[in-house]
Tab-separated table of N, CA and C in Angstrom:
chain	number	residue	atom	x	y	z
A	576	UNK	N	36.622	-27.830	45.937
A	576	UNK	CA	35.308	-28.307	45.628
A	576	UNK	C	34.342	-28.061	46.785
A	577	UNK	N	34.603	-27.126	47.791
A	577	UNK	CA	33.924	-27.477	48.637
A	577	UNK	C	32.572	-26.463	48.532
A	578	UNK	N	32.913	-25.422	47.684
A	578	UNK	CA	32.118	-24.466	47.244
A	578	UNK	C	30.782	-24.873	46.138
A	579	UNK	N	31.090	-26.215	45.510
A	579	UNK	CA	29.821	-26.928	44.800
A	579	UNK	C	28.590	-27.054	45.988
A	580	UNK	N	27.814	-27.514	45.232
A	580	UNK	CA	26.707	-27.513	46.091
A	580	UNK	C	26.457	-29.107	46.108
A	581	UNK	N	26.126	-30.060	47.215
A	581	UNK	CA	26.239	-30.984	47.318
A	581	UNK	C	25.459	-31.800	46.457
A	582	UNK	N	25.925	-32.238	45.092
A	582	UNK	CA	24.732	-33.125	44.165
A	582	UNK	C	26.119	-34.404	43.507
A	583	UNK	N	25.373	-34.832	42.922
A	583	UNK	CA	26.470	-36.064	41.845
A	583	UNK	C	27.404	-35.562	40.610
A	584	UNK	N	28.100	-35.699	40.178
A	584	UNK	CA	28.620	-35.394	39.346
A	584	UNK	C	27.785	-35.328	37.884
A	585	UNK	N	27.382	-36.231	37.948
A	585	UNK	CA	26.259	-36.212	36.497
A	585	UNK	C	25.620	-35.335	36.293
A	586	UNK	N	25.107	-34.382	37.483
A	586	UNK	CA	24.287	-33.261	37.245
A	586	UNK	C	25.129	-32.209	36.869
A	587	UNK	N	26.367	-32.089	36.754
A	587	UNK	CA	26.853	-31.072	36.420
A	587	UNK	C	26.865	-30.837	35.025
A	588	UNK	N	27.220	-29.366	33.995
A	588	UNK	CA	27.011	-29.475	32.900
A	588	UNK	C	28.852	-29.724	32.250
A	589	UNK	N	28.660	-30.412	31.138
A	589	UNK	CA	29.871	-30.224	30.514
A	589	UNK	C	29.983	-29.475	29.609
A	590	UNK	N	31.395	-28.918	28.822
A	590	UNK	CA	31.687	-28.118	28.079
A	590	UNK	C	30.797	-28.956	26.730
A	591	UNK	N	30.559	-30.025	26.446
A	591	UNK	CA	29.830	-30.518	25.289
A	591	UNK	C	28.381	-30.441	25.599
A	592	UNK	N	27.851	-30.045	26.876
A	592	UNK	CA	26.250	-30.166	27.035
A	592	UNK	C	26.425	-28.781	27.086
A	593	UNK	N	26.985	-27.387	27.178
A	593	UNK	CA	26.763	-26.407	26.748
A	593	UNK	C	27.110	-26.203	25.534
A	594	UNK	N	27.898	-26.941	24.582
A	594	UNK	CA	27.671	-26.468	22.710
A	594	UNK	C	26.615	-26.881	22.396
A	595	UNK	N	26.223	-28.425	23.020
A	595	UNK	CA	24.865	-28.615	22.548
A	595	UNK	C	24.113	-28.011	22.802
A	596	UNK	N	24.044	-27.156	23.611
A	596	UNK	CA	22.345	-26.332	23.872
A	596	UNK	C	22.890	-25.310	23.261
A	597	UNK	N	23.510	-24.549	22.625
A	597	UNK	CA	24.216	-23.249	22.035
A	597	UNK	C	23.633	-23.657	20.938
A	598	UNK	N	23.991	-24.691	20.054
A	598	UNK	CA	23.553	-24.851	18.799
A	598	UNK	C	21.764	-25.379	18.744
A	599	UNK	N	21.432	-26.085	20.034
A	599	UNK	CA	20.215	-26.200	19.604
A	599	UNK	C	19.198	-24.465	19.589
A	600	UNK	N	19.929	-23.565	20.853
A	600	UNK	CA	19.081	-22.439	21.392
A	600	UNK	C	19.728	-22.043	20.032
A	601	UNK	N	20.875	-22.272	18.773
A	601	UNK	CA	20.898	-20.911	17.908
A	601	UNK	C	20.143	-21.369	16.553
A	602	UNK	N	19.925	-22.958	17.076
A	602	UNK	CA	18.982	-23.288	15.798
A	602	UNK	C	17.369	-22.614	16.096
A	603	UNK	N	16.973	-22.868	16.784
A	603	UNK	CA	15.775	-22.449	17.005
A	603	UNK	C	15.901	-20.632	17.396
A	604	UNK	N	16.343	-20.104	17.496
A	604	UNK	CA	16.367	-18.979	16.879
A	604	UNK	C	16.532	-18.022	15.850
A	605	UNK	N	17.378	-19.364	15.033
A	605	UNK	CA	17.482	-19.144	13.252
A	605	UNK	C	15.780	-19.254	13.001
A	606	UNK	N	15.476	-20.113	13.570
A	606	UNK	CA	13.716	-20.457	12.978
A	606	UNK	C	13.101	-19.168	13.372
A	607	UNK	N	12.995	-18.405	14.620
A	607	UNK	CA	12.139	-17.710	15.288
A	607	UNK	C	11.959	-16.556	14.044
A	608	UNK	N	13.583	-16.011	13.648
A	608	UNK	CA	14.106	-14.911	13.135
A	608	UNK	C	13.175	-15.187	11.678
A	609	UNK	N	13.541	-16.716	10.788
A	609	UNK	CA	12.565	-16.739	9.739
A	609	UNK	C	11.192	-16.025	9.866
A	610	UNK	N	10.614	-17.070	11.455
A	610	UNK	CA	9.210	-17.141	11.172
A	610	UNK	C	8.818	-15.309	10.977
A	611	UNK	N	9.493	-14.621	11.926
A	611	UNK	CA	9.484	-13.453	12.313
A	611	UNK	C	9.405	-12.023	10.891
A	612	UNK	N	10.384	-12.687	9.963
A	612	UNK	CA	10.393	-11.735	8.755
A	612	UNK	C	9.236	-12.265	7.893
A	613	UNK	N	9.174	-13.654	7.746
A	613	UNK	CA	8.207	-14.063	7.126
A	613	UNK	C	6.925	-13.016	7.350
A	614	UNK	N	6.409	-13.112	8.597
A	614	UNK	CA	5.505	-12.264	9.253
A	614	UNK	C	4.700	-10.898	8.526
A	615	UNK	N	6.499	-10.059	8.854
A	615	UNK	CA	6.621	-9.015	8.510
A	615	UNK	C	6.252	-8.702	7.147
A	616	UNK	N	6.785	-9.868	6.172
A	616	UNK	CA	6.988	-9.689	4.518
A	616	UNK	C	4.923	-9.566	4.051
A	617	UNK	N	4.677	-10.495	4.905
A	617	UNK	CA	3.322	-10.964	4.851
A	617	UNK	C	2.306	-9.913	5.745
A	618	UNK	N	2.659	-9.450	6.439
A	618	UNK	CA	2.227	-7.797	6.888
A	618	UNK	C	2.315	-6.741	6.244
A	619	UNK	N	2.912	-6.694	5.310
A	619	UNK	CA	3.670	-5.078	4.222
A	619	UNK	C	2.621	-5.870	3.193
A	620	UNK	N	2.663	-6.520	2.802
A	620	UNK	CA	2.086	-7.136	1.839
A	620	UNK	C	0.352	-7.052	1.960
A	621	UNK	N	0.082	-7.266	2.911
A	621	UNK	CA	-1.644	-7.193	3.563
A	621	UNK	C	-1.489	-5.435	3.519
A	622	UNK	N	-0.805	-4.791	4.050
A	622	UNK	CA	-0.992	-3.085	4.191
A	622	UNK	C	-1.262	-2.631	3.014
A	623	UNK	N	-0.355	-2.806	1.821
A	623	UNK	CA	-0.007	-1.902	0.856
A	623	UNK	C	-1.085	-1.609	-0.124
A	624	UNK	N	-1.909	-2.427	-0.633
A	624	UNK	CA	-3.171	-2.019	-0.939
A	624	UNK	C	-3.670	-1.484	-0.433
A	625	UNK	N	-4.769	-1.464	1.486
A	625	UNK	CA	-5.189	-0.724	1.507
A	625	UNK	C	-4.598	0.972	1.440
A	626	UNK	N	-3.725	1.318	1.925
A	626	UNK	CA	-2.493	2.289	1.725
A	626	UNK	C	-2.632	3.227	0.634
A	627	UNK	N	-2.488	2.153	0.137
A	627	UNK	CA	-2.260	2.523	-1.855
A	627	UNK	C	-4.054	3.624	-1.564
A	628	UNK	N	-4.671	2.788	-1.727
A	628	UNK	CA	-6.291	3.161	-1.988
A	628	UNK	C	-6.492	4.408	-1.255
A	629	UNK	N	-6.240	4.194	0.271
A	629	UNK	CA	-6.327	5.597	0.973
A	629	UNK	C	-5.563	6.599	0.698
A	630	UNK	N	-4.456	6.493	0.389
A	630	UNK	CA	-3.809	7.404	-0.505
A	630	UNK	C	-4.150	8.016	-1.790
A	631	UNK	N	-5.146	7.393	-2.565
A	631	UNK	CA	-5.490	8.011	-3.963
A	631	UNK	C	-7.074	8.940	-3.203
A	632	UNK	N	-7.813	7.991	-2.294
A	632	UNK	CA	-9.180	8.719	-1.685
A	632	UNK	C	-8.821	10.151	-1.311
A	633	UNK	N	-7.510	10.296	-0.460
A	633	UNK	CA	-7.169	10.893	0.530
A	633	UNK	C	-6.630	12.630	-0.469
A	634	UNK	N	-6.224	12.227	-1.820
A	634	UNK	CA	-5.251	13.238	-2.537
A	634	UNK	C	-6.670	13.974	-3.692
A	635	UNK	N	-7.295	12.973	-3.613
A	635	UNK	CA	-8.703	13.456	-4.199
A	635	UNK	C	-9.530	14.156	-3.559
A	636	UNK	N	-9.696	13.699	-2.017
A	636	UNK	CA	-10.781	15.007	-1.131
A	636	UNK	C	-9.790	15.861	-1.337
A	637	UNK	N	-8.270	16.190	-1.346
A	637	UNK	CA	-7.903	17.145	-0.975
A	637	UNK	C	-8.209	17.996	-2.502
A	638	UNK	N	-7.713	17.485	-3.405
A	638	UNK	CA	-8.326	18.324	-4.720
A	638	UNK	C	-9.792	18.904	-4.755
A	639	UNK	N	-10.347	18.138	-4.531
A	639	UNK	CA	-12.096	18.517	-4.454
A	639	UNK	C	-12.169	19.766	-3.292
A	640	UNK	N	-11.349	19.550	-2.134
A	640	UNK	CA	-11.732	20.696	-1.707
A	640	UNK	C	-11.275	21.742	-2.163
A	641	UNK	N	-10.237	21.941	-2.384
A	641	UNK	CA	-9.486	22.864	-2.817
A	641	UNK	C	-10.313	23.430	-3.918
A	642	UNK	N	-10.707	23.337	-4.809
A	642	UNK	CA	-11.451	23.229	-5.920
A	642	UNK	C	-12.816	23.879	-5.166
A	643	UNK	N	-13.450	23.245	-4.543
A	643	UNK	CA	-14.699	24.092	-3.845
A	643	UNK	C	-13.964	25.468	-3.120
A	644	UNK	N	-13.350	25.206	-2.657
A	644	UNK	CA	-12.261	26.989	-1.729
A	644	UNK	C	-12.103	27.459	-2.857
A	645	UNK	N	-11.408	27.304	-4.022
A	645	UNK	CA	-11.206	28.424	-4.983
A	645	UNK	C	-12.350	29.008	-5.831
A	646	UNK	N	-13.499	28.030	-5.811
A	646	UNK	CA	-14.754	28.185	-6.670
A	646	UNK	C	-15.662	28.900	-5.493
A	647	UNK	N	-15.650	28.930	-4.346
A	647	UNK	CA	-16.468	29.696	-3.384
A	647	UNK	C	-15.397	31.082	-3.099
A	648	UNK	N	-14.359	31.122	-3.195
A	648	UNK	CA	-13.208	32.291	-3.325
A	648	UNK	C	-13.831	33.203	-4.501
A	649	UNK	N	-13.847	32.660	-5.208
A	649	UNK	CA	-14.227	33.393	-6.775
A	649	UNK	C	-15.386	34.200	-6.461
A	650	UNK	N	-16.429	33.619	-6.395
A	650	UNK	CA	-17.868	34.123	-5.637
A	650	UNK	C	-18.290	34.909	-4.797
A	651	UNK	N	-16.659	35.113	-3.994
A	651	UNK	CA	-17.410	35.966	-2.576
A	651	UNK	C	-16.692	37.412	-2.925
């Protein structure tokens, strides 16, 4: 014992004050992990409309141009 560092015994941890903090640190990381996908589910969810929309804008300029290139192709 001489290698402890000089305090009371009480301050030391026991094998039951480290399960208890194991289960409290793995409860509250069960929560973090919820809050965390929750997040995510609720982020995909806010994206996908606009997405959606820029994706239909986005496939339409490309037709329209294309459409002006082949109609100014024709012409020249």
């Amino acid at each position: 014992m001489q290698l402890t560092p000089p305090t009371e015994w009480t301050h030391l941890a026991t094998h039951q004050d480290l399960a208890n903090l194991e289960t409290r640190l793995g409860a509250r990381m069960d929560g973090l992990e919820a809050d965390l996908r929750a997040s995510e589910a609720r982020l995909i969810g806010e994206l996908h409309r606009p997405l959606r929309l820029q994706t239909i804008w986005l496939i339409g300029a490309i037709f329209t141009l294309a459409a002006l290139i082949l109609t100014a192709a024709k012409y020249l």
